[in-house]
Amino acid sequence: SVDSTLRVWNLEGEIFPKSGTFEGHEKKITGLVGIHGNRTRNPLIVSSSKDGFIRLWDLFDSTCLQAFEGHFSGISCLILEGNNRNETNNNEKAEELLSGSDSGELKLWSLKGSEISEVRSFGGPESDKEITGCVFIGQNSIASHSTDSVIRQWDSRVRCAIGTLKGHTGAINCLKVCPNEMGQHLLASGSNDSTVLIWDRRMASKRMLFTLRGHHGAVTSLCETGSALYSGSNDCRLVEWDCKNGSMSKTF
């Protein structure tokens, strides 16, 4: 919340756990991911904030297990990699987290057990626009969008952008890897300019393929089901797209 607190609710509208509010951040919370428990740990929550901290919480008792001040400015986004997890020698999964900051810096984090550690940072001075969102797009491959309406591609092993995608005329609000049937080399982005753009992100191409028009307000969210792409907008409509030819399939 903007009041710097975190609360978890059950489906009956009750606060969970009974201990109530997770307190520790000093400014607006900007990112939140949940991580399943296992035989050695309770379920966890990781949060990020404009105070520059990432905090790791025990879901069951609202205890803050760790706090990291890895960024030198406010953190604007936080995501968990769900598909590219590394197996450690003791067969525990080391899960990857990615955070973006107001200063244009990205940081990659590793979560093993109940411990978070910084892996590396990239971006910063050469791309100092505030990062407003980021997404894992493949092995060692990341994409981010910023307040300058530019999408940047990164190789997480190096510290600079390896490509840019330009085409939106308004702020970019969301970024999504396109459905598997279209090929994972395609990205979709939604913007305040009311459009969804489809991009070919491959190194030899890096170009816009389609402009999807149909919304009458800012495009604020994108999701995919494996075979279809959907966009949500301030115009109160949900649109299903056929991204093979750039046409609108259904509206809700």
Coordinates of C-alpha atoms in Angstrom, one line a residue:
S1 CA 0.0 0.0 0.0
V2 CA 1.0 3.7 -0.3
D3 CA 0.8 3.7 3.6
S4 CA 4.0 1.5 3.5
T5 CA 2.3 -1.5 5.1
L6 CA 1.6 -4.9 3.7
R7 CA -1.5 -7.0 4.5
V8 CA -2.5 -10.5 3.3
W9 CA -6.2 -11.4 3.0
N10 CA -8.1 -14.7 2.7
L11 CA -11.0 -15.2 0.4
E12 CA -13.5 -14.4 3.2
G13 CA -12.1 -10.9 3.5
E14 CA -10.2 -11.5 6.7
I15 CA -6.6 -10.4 7.4
F16 CA -4.1 -13.3 7.4
P17 CA -2.2 -14.1 9.6
K18 CA -3.9 -13.1 12.8
S19 CA -0.8 -11.1 13.7
G20 CA -2.1 -8.6 11.2
T21 CA 0.0 -6.0 9.4
F22 CA 3.5 -6.5 8.0
E23 CA 5.4 -3.3 9.0
G24 CA 8.9 -2.2 8.2
H25 CA 8.9 -0.2 4.9
E26 CA 9.0 3.6 5.2
K27 CA 7.5 4.5 1.8
K28 CA 5.1 3.2 -0.8
I29 CA 5.3 -0.6 -1.5
T30 CA 5.8 -1.1 -5.3
G31 CA 6.3 -4.8 -5.7
L32 CA 5.1 -8.0 -4.1
V33 CA 5.8 -11.7 -4.9
G34 CA 4.7 -14.8 -3.0
I35 CA 6.9 -18.0 -2.8
H36 CA 5.6 -21.4 -1.8
G37 CA 6.8 -23.1 1.4
N38 CA 8.6 -26.4 1.5
R39 CA 9.9 -28.9 4.1
T40 CA 12.5 -26.5 5.4
R41 CA 10.6 -23.1 5.4
N42 CA 7.2 -21.5 5.6
P43 CA 5.7 -19.7 2.7
L44 CA 7.5 -16.4 2.0
I45 CA 6.7 -12.9 0.7
V46 CA 9.2 -10.6 -0.9
S47 CA 8.3 -6.9 -1.1
S48 CA 10.0 -3.8 -2.6
S49 CA 9.5 -0.1 -1.8
K50 CA 10.3 3.4 -2.8
D51 CA 12.4 3.5 0.4
G52 CA 15.0 1.5 -1.6
F53 CA 14.6 -1.7 0.5
I54 CA 13.7 -5.3 -0.5
R55 CA 12.3 -7.2 2.5
L56 CA 11.8 -10.9 3.0
W57 CA 8.8 -12.0 5.2
D58 CA 7.6 -15.1 6.8
L59 CA 3.9 -15.3 5.7
F60 CA 2.7 -17.2 8.8
D61 CA 3.9 -14.8 11.5
S62 CA 4.6 -11.6 9.5
T63 CA 8.2 -11.6 10.7
C64 CA 10.8 -9.7 8.5
L65 CA 13.6 -12.2 7.9
Q66 CA 15.9 -10.0 5.9
A67 CA 16.1 -6.4 4.6
F68 CA 18.3 -5.3 1.7
E69 CA 19.2 -1.8 0.6
G70 CA 20.7 -2.8 -2.7
H71 CA 19.5 0.1 -4.8
F72 CA 20.6 3.8 -4.3
S73 CA 17.1 5.0 -5.2
G74 CA 13.5 4.0 -4.8
I75 CA 12.6 0.5 -6.2
S76 CA 9.8 0.7 -8.8
C77 CA 9.2 -3.0 -9.7
L78 CA 9.9 -6.5 -8.5
I79 CA 9.3 -9.8 -10.2
L80 CA 10.0 -13.5 -9.7
E81 CA 11.3 -15.8 -12.4
G82 CA 9.0 -18.8 -12.5
N83 CA 10.6 -20.9 -15.3
N84 CA 14.3 -20.4 -15.2
R85 CA 15.3 -21.8 -11.8
N86 CA 18.7 -23.2 -11.0
E87 CA 19.2 -26.5 -9.2
T88 CA 21.8 -26.3 -6.4
N89 CA 24.0 -29.1 -5.3
N90 CA 21.7 -30.1 -2.5
N91 CA 18.7 -30.1 -4.9
E92 CA 17.2 -27.0 -3.4
K93 CA 15.9 -24.5 -5.9
A94 CA 17.6 -21.2 -6.1
E95 CA 14.9 -18.8 -7.4
E96 CA 15.7 -15.6 -9.2
L97 CA 14.2 -12.2 -8.4
L98 CA 14.6 -9.0 -10.5
S99 CA 14.1 -5.4 -9.3
G100 CA 14.2 -2.1 -11.1
S101 CA 14.8 1.3 -9.7
D102 CA 14.0 5.0 -10.2
S103 CA 17.6 5.6 -11.3
G104 CA 17.4 3.1 -14.2
E105 CA 19.3 0.3 -12.5
L106 CA 18.3 -3.4 -12.5
K107 CA 19.4 -5.9 -9.9
L108 CA 19.3 -9.7 -10.1
W109 CA 18.8 -11.6 -6.8
S110 CA 19.0 -15.2 -5.8
L111 CA 16.7 -16.7 -3.1
K112 CA 17.9 -20.0 -1.6
G113 CA 16.0 -21.4 1.3
S114 CA 15.2 -18.3 3.4
E115 CA 18.2 -16.3 2.3
I116 CA 18.4 -13.6 -0.4
S117 CA 21.7 -12.5 -2.0
E118 CA 22.5 -10.1 -4.7
V119 CA 23.8 -11.7 -7.9
R120 CA 24.7 -8.7 -10.1
S121 CA 23.4 -5.2 -11.1
F122 CA 23.2 -3.7 -14.6
G123 CA 22.0 -0.5 -16.2
G124 CA 22.2 2.8 -14.3
P125 CA 24.0 5.9 -15.7
E126 CA 23.7 5.0 -19.4
S127 CA 19.9 4.4 -19.0
D128 CA 19.0 6.7 -16.1
K129 CA 15.3 6.9 -16.8
E130 CA 13.1 5.4 -14.1
I131 CA 12.3 1.7 -14.8
T132 CA 8.6 1.2 -14.6
G133 CA 8.4 -2.6 -15.3
C134 CA 10.6 -5.6 -16.2
V135 CA 10.1 -9.2 -17.3
F136 CA 12.2 -12.3 -17.8
I137 CA 12.1 -13.3 -21.5
G138 CA 14.5 -16.2 -21.7
Q139 CA 17.7 -17.7 -20.6
N140 CA 19.9 -14.8 -19.3
S141 CA 17.5 -12.4 -21.1
I142 CA 15.5 -9.6 -19.6
A143 CA 13.4 -6.7 -20.9
S144 CA 12.5 -3.5 -19.1
H145 CA 10.5 -0.4 -19.9
S146 CA 11.1 3.1 -18.7
T147 CA 9.5 6.6 -18.4
D148 CA 11.1 7.5 -21.8
S149 CA 8.7 5.0 -23.6
V150 CA 11.6 2.8 -24.6
I151 CA 11.9 -1.0 -24.1
R152 CA 15.5 -2.1 -23.4
Q153 CA 16.8 -5.7 -23.7
W154 CA 19.5 -6.9 -21.3
D155 CA 21.7 -9.9 -21.1
S156 CA 21.9 -10.6 -17.3
R157 CA 25.6 -11.6 -17.7
V158 CA 26.7 -8.1 -18.8
R159 CA 26.1 -4.6 -17.4
C160 CA 24.7 -2.8 -20.4
A161 CA 21.6 -2.9 -22.7
I162 CA 22.0 -5.1 -25.8
G163 CA 19.1 -3.5 -27.7
T164 CA 16.2 -1.1 -27.7
L165 CA 12.7 -1.1 -29.0
K166 CA 11.1 2.3 -29.8
G167 CA 7.6 2.9 -31.1
H168 CA 5.2 4.0 -28.4
T169 CA 4.2 7.7 -28.0
G170 CA 3.1 7.4 -24.4
A171 CA 4.3 5.8 -21.2
I172 CA 4.6 2.0 -21.3
N173 CA 2.5 0.3 -18.6
C174 CA 3.0 -3.4 -19.3
L175 CA 5.2 -5.9 -21.1
K176 CA 4.5 -9.6 -21.8
V177 CA 6.1 -12.5 -23.7
C178 CA 3.6 -13.5 -26.3
P179 CA 1.8 -16.9 -26.2
N180 CA 3.9 -20.0 -27.0
E181 CA 2.0 -20.6 -30.2
M182 CA 3.3 -17.3 -31.6
G183 CA 6.9 -18.0 -30.7
Q184 CA 8.8 -16.8 -27.6
H185 CA 10.8 -14.3 -29.6
L186 CA 7.8 -12.0 -29.7
L187 CA 7.0 -9.4 -27.0
A188 CA 3.8 -7.4 -26.5
S189 CA 3.7 -4.0 -24.8
G190 CA 0.8 -1.8 -23.7
S191 CA 0.9 2.0 -23.4
N192 CA -0.9 5.2 -22.5
D193 CA -1.1 5.8 -26.2
S194 CA -4.0 3.2 -26.3
T195 CA -2.1 0.7 -28.4
V196 CA -0.5 -2.7 -28.0
L197 CA 2.6 -3.2 -30.0
I198 CA 4.0 -6.6 -31.0
W199 CA 7.8 -6.8 -31.3
D200 CA 10.3 -9.3 -32.8
R201 CA 13.0 -9.1 -30.2
R202 CA 15.6 -11.3 -32.0
M203 CA 19.0 -9.7 -32.4
A204 CA 18.8 -9.9 -36.2
S205 CA 15.4 -8.3 -36.3
K206 CA 14.5 -6.0 -33.3
R207 CA 11.5 -4.5 -35.0
M208 CA 7.8 -3.8 -34.5
L209 CA 5.5 -6.3 -36.3
F210 CA 2.0 -5.1 -35.5
T211 CA 0.2 -2.2 -33.9
L212 CA -3.0 -3.5 -32.2
R213 CA -5.6 -0.7 -32.1
G214 CA -9.0 -1.1 -30.4
H215 CA -8.8 0.5 -27.0
H216 CA -9.9 4.1 -26.3
G217 CA -7.9 4.5 -23.1
A218 CA -4.5 3.6 -21.7
V219 CA -3.6 -0.1 -21.9
T220 CA -2.8 -1.0 -18.4
S221 CA -2.4 -4.8 -18.4
L222 CA -1.5 -7.8 -20.6
C223 CA -1.9 -11.5 -20.1
E224 CA -1.6 -14.7 -22.1
T225 CA -3.1 -18.1 -21.9
G226 CA -0.7 -20.1 -24.0
S227 CA -2.7 -19.5 -27.2
A228 CA -4.1 -16.0 -26.9
L229 CA -3.1 -12.5 -25.8
Y230 CA -5.5 -10.3 -23.8
S231 CA -5.2 -6.6 -23.0
G232 CA -7.0 -4.5 -20.3
S233 CA -7.6 -0.8 -20.5
N234 CA -8.9 2.3 -18.7
D235 CA -11.8 2.1 -21.2
C236 CA -13.2 -0.8 -19.1
R237 CA -12.7 -3.3 -21.9
L238 CA -10.8 -6.6 -22.1
V239 CA -9.7 -7.4 -25.7
E240 CA -8.6 -10.8 -27.1
W241 CA -6.1 -10.4 -29.9
D242 CA -5.0 -12.7 -32.8
C243 CA -1.4 -11.6 -32.9
K244 CA -0.6 -13.7 -36.0
N245 CA -2.3 -11.0 -38.2
G246 CA -2.8 -8.2 -35.7
S247 CA -6.6 -8.4 -35.6
M248 CA -9.1 -8.2 -32.7
S249 CA -10.8 -11.5 -31.9
K250 CA -13.2 -10.6 -29.1
T251 CA -14.1 -7.8 -26.7
F252 CA -15.5 -8.2 -23.2

